[in-house]
XYZ file of C-alpha atoms in Angstrom:
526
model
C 16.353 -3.810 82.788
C 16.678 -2.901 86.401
C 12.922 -2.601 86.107
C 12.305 -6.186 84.430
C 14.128 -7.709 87.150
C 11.850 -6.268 89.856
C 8.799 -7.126 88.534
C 9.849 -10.620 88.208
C 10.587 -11.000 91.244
C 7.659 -9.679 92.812
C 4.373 -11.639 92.830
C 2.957 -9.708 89.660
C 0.402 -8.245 91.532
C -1.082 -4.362 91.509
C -0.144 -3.766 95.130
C 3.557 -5.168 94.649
C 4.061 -3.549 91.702
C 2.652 -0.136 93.599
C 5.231 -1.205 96.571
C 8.448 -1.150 94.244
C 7.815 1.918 92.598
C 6.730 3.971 95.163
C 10.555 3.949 96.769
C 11.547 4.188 93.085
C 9.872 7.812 93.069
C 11.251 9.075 95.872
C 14.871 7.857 95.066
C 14.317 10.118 91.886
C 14.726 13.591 94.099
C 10.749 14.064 93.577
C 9.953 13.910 90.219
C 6.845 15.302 89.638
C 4.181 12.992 87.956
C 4.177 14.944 84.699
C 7.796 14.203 83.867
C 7.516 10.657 84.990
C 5.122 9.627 82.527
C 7.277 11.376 79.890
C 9.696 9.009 80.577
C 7.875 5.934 80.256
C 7.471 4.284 76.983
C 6.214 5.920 74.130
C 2.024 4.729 73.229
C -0.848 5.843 71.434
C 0.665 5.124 68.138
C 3.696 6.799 68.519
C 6.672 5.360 66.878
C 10.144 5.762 68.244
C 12.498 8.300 66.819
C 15.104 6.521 65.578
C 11.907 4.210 63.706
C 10.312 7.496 62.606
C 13.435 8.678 61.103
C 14.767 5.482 59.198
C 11.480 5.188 57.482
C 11.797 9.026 56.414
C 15.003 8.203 54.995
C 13.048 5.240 52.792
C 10.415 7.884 51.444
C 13.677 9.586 50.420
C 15.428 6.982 48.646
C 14.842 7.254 44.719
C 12.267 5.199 43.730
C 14.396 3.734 40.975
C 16.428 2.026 43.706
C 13.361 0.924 45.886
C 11.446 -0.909 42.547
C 11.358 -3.926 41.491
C 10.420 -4.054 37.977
C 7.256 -6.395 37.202
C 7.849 -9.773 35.397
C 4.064 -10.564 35.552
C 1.840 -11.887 32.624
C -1.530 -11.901 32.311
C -4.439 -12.666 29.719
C -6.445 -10.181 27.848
C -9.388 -10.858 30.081
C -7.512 -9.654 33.029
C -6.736 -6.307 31.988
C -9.487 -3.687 32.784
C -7.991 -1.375 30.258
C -7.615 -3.530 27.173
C -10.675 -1.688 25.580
C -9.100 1.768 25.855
C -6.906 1.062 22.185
C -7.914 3.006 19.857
C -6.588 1.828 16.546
C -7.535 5.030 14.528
C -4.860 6.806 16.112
C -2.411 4.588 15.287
C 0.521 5.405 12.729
C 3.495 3.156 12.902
C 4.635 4.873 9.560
C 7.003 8.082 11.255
C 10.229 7.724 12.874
C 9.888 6.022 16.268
C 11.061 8.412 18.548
C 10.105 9.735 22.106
C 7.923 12.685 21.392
C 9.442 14.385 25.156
C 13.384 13.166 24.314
C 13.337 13.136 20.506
C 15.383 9.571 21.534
C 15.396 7.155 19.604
C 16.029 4.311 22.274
C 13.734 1.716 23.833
C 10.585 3.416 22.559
C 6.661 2.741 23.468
C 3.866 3.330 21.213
C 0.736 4.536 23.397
C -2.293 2.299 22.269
C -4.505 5.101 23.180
C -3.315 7.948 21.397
C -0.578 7.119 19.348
C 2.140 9.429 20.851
C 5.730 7.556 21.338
C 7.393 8.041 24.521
C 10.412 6.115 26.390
C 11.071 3.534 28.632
C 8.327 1.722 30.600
C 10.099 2.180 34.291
C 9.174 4.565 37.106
C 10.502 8.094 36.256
C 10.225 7.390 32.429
C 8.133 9.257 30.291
C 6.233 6.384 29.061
C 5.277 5.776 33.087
C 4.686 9.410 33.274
C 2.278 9.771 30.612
C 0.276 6.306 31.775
C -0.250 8.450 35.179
C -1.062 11.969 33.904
C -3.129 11.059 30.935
C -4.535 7.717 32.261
C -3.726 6.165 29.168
C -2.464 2.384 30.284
C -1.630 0.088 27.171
C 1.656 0.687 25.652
C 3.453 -1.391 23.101
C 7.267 -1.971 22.181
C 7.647 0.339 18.867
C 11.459 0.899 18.766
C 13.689 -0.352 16.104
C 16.749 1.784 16.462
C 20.455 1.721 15.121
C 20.270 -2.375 15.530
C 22.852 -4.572 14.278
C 20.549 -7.493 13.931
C 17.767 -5.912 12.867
C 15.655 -9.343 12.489
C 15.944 -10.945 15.950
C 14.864 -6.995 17.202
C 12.061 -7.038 15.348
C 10.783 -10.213 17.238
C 10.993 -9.094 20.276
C 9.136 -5.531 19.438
C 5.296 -5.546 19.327
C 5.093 -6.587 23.381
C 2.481 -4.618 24.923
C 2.608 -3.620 28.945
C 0.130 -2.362 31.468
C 1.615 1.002 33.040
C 1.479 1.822 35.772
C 1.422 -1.703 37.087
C 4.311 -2.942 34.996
C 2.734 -6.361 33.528
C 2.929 -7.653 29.676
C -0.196 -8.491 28.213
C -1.424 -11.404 25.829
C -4.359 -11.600 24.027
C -5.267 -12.843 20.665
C -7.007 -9.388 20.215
C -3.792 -7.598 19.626
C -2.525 -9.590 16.714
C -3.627 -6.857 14.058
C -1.713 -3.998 15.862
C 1.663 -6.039 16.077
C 0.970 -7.311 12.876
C 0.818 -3.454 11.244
C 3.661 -3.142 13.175
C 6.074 -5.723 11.660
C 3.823 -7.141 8.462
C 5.128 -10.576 7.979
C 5.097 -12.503 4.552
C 5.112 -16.685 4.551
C 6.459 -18.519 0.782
C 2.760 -19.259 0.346
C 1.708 -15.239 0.742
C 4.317 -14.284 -1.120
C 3.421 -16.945 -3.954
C -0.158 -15.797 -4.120
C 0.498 -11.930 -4.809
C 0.340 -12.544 -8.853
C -1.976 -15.255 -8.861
C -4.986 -13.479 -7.414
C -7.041 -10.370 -7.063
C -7.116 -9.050 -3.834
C -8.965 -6.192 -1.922
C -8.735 -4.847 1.725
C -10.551 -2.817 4.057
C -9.236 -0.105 6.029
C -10.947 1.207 9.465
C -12.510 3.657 7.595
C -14.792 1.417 5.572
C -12.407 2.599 2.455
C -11.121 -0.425 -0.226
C -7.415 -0.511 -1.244
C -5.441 -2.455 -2.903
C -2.292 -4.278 -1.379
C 0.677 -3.598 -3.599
C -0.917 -0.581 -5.026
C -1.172 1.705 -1.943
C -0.729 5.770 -2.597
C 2.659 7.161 -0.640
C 2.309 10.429 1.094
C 4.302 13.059 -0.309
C 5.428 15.121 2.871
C 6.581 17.950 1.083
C 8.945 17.498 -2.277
C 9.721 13.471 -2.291
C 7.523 12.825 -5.163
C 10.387 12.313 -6.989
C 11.307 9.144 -4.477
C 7.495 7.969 -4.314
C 7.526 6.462 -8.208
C 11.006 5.063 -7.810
C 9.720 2.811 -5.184
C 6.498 2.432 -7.170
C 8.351 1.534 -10.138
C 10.760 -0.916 -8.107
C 8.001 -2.921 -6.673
C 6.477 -4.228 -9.582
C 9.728 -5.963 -10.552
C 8.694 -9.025 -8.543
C 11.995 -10.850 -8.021
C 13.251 -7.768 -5.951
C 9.378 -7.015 -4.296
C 9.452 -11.152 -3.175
C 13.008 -10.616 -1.793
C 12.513 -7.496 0.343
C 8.685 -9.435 1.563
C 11.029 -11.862 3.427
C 13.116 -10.183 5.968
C 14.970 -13.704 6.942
C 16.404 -13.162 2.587
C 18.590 -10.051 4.085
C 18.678 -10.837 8.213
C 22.128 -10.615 8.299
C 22.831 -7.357 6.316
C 23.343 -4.231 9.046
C 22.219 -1.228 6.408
C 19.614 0.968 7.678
C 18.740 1.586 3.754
C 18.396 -2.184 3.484
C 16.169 -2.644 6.615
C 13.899 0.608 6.096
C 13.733 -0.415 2.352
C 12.606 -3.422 2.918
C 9.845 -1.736 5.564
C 8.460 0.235 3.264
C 7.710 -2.720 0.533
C 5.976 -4.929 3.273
C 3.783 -2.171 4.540
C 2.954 -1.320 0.970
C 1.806 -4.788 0.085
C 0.113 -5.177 4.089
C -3.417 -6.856 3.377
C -4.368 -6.022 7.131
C -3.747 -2.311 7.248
C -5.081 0.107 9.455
C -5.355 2.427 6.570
C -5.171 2.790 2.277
C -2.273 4.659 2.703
C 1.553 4.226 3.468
C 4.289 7.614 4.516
C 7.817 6.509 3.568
C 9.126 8.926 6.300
C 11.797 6.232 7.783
C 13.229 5.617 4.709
C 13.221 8.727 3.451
C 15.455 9.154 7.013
C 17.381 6.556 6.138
C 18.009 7.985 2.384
C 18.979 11.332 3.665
C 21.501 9.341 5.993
C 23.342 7.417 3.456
C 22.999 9.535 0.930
C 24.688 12.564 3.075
C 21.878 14.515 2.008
C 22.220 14.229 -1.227
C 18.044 13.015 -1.727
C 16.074 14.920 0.852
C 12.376 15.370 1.894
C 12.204 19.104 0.891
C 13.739 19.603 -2.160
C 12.709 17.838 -5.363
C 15.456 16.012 -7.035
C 15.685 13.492 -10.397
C 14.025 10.451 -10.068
C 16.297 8.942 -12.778
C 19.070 9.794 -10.182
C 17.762 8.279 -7.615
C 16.708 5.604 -8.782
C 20.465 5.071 -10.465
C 21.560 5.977 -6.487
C 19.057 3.378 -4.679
C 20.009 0.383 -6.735
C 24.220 1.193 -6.493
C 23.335 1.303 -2.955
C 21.000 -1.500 -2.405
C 23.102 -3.437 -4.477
C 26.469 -2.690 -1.921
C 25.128 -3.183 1.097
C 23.679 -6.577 0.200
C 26.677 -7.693 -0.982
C 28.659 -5.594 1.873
C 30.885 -4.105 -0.728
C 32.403 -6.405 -3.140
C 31.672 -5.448 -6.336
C 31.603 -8.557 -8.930
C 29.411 -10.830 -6.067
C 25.927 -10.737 -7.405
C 22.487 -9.326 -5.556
C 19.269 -9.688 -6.215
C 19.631 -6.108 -8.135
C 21.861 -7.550 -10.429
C 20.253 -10.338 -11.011
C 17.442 -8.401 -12.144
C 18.666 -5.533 -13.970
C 22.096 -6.122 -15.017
C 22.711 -6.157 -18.461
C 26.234 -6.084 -20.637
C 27.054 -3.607 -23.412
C 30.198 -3.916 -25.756
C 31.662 0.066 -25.870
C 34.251 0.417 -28.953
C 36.046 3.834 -28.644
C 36.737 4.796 -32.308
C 41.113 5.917 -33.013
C 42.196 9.238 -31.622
C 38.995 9.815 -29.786
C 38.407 9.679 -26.198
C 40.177 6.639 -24.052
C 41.679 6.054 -27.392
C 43.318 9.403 -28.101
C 46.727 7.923 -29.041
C 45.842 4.391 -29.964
C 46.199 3.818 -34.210
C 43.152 0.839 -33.580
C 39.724 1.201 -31.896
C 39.783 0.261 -28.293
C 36.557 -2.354 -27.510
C 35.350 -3.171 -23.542
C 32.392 -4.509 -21.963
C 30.779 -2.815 -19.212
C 28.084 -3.950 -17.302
C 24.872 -1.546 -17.147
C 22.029 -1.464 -15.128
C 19.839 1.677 -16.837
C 19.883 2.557 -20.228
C 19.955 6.308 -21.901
C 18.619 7.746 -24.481
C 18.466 10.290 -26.308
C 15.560 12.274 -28.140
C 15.809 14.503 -31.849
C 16.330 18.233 -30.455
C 13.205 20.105 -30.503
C 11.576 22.593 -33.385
C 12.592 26.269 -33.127
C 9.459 27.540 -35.050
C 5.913 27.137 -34.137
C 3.392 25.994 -37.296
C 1.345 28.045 -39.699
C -1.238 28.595 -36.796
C 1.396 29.715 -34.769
C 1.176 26.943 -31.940
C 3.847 24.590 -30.468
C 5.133 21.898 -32.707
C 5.284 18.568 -30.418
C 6.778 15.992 -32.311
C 6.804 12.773 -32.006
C 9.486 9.847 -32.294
C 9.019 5.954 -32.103
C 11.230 3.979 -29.776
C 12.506 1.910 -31.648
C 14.071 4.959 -33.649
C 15.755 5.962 -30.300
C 17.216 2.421 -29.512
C 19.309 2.379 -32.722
C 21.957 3.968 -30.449
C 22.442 0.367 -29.508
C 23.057 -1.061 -32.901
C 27.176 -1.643 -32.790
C 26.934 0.887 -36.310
C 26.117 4.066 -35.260
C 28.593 6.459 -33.901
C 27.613 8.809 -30.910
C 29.680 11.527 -30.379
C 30.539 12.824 -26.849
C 32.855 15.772 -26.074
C 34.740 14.112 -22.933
C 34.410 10.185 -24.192
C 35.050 10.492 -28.057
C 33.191 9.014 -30.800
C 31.655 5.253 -29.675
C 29.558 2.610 -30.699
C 27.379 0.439 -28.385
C 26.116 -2.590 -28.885
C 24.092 -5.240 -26.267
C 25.671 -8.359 -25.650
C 23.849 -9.362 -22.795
C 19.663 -8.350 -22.329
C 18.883 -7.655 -18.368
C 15.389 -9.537 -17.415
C 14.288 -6.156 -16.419
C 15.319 -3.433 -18.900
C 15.882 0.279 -17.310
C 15.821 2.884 -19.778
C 15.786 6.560 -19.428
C 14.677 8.782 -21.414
C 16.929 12.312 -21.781
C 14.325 15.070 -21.791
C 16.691 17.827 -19.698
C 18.933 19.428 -21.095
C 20.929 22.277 -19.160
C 22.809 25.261 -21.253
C 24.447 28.082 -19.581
C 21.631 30.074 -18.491
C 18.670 27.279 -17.502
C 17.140 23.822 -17.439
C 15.896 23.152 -20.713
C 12.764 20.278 -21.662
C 12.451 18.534 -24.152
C 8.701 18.103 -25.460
C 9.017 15.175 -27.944
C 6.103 12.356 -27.053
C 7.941 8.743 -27.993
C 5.796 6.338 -29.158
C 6.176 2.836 -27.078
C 4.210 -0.504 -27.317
C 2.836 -1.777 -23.638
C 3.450 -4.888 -24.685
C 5.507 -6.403 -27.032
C 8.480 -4.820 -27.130
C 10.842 -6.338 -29.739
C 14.163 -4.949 -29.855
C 15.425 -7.467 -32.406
C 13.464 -5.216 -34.590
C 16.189 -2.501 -33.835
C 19.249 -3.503 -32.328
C 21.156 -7.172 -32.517
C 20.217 -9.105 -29.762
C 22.894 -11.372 -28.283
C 23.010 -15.146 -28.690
C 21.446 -18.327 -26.842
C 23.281 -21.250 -25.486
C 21.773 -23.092 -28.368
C 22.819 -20.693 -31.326
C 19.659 -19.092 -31.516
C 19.171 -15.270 -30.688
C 17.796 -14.632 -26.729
C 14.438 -13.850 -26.126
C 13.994 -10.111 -26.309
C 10.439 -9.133 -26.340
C 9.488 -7.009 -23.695
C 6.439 -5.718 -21.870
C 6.327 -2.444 -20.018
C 5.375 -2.648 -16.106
C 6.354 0.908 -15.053
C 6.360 4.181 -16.976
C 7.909 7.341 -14.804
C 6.217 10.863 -16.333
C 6.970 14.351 -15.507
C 4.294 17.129 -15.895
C 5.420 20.818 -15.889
C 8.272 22.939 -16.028
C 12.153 22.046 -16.176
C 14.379 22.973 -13.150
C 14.863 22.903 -9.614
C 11.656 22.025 -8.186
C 9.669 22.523 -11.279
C 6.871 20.339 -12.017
C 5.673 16.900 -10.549
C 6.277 13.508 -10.793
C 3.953 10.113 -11.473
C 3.777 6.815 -12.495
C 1.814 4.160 -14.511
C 1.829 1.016 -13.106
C 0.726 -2.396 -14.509
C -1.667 -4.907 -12.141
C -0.526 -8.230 -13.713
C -3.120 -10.028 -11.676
C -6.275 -8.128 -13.185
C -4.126 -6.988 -16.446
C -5.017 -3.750 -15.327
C -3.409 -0.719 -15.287
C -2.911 2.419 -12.822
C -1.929 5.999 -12.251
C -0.080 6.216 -9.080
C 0.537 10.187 -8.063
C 1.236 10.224 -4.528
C -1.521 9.467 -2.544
C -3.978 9.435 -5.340
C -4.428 5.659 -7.654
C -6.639 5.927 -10.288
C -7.189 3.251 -13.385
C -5.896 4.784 -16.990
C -6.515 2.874 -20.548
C -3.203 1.604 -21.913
C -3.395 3.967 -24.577
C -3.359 6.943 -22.343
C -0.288 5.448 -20.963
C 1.631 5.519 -24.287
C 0.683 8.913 -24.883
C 2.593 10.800 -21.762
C 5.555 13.016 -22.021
C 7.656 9.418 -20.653
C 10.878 10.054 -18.457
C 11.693 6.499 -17.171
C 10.573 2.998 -18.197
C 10.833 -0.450 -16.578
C 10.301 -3.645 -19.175
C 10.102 -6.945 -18.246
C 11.582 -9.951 -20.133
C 9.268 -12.047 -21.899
C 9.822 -16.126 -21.325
């Protein structure tokens, strides 16, 4: 300051400058020149210390706390790396979690190679990978443990440029977020029976929506023709299309259920081919791993366990309110428990109840001992309708635990379940039954076998059926023995299908009627 005030009260020239510092020197005891100029100011570019050494302490900070996350949007055309997605390595089929973290939580799909990471911030590994791989387009994949699972699903399917942080639009991306989250319109929906329709994978291969092969990972064949079988009963396929029918119920089961049927019936898939791997995680979850991927269980089972389930969470637990499950497969049977049998061990008069059902048993002739002149395997064979007679109100089925009872049907589903009883389990092994039983694909009367129920108008319900799934198994009885498959029927084309895991190939009708049957699905005739 002292040296401000001099100089402004001099006449700013050189030589009075030079005047009022040369007694400035000498008042110093002699400095020496050297030290004098390291006293002036510092120059050159040098920055003071105490500058030099708050800006250190800003390279220090954490970058989390120095960054301001990008809010930017831009167009398509102004991203320079919108032509580095590669669809082929897309698969929005497995679990959507961070391949570093195995987290499930705010997870990106990487548009270039596929892999999943997390977050889209600095430090995350989804901002990590855009820098070390130079891979830039990422898009919002995760679904999570949401509560609301519908309004989620809108907001996934953004896509961001890492590192620089902005969300890009573009028309071009429509088929990604669409494979992501297929959405079905009323109109869509109403045009799935009404015509034939083909689609093109990126391959160049033809598939058919609706009629897609699921990969069998290890052992789940046993779940693949359960949900074949389920999706061509339409009511239930048309609900789960819609996810708006179900937005409010919170079941994983529910949501990855309904997953799996849209991707099945996608017409704008990336590929002929669906993996059930989320709901197979979501089966193993609910079910307390009672169904899981590596071990091969009973499809009738399952299928028994998927409906009961289904059928809860929709209706979040109260029993009599109806679902679209029961709606569709419910029927009534009248059980009369003959005197001193059973429930009525010490009642003098046959107790009667009615019980609703959703799947039907029964239960095949035992099979031959002795093998035939030519000393080869008798397979016999035993019509239906033969079998159904169990539902007749007259004949009397005896059952160690229940007692001797008579069934009767007093109320026909619109889809009839039935199972066929080919296992039988003794005290050593798991026993198979052989018999073939003889079906009709169509027209399947049961008024030729059992009393059907009457109308509102006095006359007897409608009760001819036609077959739209038929569940076969092929091999050995016991754990893990043998495979499963299914025949399907293309109402469309009138066509039908053999559906073994990945593989769909047409069969004849007859063909159909001629397998070792394990599990049928009929649908009502109006």
């Amino acid at each position: 300051m002292k040296r401000g005030r001099d100089e402004l009260d001099g006449d700013g020239s050189e030589e009075g400058r030079g005047e009022q510092a040369a007694p400035a020197a000498a008042a110093a005891g002699g400095d020496s020149e050297q030290e004098r100029q390291q006293q002036q100011q510092p120059g050159d570019g040098q920055q003071p210390p105490a500058q030099q050494a708050e800006e250190d302490d800003e390279d220090d900070r954490p970058l989390l706390q120095s960054y301001k996350m990008s809010k930017s949007l831009r167009k398509g055309i102004e991203c320079p790396y919108l032509d580095t997605i590669s669809r082929q390595n897309l698969d929005f089929d497995f679990e959507k979690c961070c391949s570093v973290t195995l987290s499930g939580h705010n997870v990106y799909a990487c548009l270039v190679c596929g892999k999943y990471f997390q977050g889209r911030g600095p430090n995350t590994q989804a901002y990590t990978h855009a820098l070390e791989a130079g891979h830039h387009m990422f898009m919002k994949a995760s679904n999570g443990w949401l509560f609301v699972a519908y309004k989620l699903e809108v907001e996934d399917g953004r896509v961001y440029c890492l590192p620089d942080m902005y969300q890009v639009q573009d028309r071009s991306l429509g088929d990604i977020q669409y494979v992501l989250n297929p959405t079905f319109t009323a109109e869509d929906v109403a045009k799935l029976d009404t015509s034939v329709s083909w689609a093109r994978a990126l391959d160049g291969t033809e598939y058919m929506p609706g009629l897609v092969g699921l990969n069998n990972m290890k052992q789940n064949d046993y779940a693949n023709v359960v949900v074949q079988a389920l999706i061509r009963i339409h009511p239930i396929r048309d609900f789960f299309l819609r996810p708006e029918n179900y937005k409010g119920c919170t079941s994983l089961l529910v949501q990855r259920f309904g997953e799996l049927v849209r991707k099945t019936w996608n017409p704008r898939a990336f590929k002929g081919q669906v993996s059930p791997h989320e709901f197979m995680q979501a089966v193993m979850s609910a079910s307390g791993k009672r169904f899981i991927i590596d071990q091969q269980s009973d499809p009738v089972d399952f299928l028994s366990w998927l409906v009961n389930t289904l059928h809860h969470d929709l209706t979040g637990g109260k029993r009599k309110k109806r679902s679209v499950i029961t709606d569709c497969l419910q029927g009534e049977l009248e059980v009369v428990t003959l005197a001193g049998t059973g429930k009525a061990k010490e009642s003098a008069e046959d107790v009667t109840d009615r019980v609703p059902f959703l799947m039907l048993g029964l239960d095949l002739p035992a099979a031959p001992l002795f093998k035939d002149a030519l000393e080869k395997v008798i397979i016999p064979q035993v019509p239906i309708f033969d079998i159904l007679k169990k539902f007749d109100g007259q004949t009397v089925n005896e059952d160690i635990k229940h007692g001797r009872r008579r069934f009767r049907i007093t109320k026909l589903p619109r889809f009839l379940v039935v199972h066929v009883r080919r296992f039988l389990k003794n005290q050593f092994f798991m026993e198979k039954n052989p018999t073939i039983v003889n079906f009709p694909v169509k027209n399947l009367e049961l008024a030729a076998c059992v009393p059907v129920p009457q109308g509102k108008d006095g006359q007897p319900a409608p009760s001819k059926y036609d077959l739209v799934a038929n569940l076969v198994h092929e091999g050995k009885a016991g754990q893990g023995q043998g495979t499963y498959r299914v025949h399907v029927h293309r109402k469309v084309e009138e066509q039908w299908y053999e559906v073994q895991d990945l593989r769909v190939t047409e069969v004849l009708p007859q063909m159909v009627a001629l397998s070792e049957t394990y599990a049928q699905v009929y649908e009502l005739k109006q």
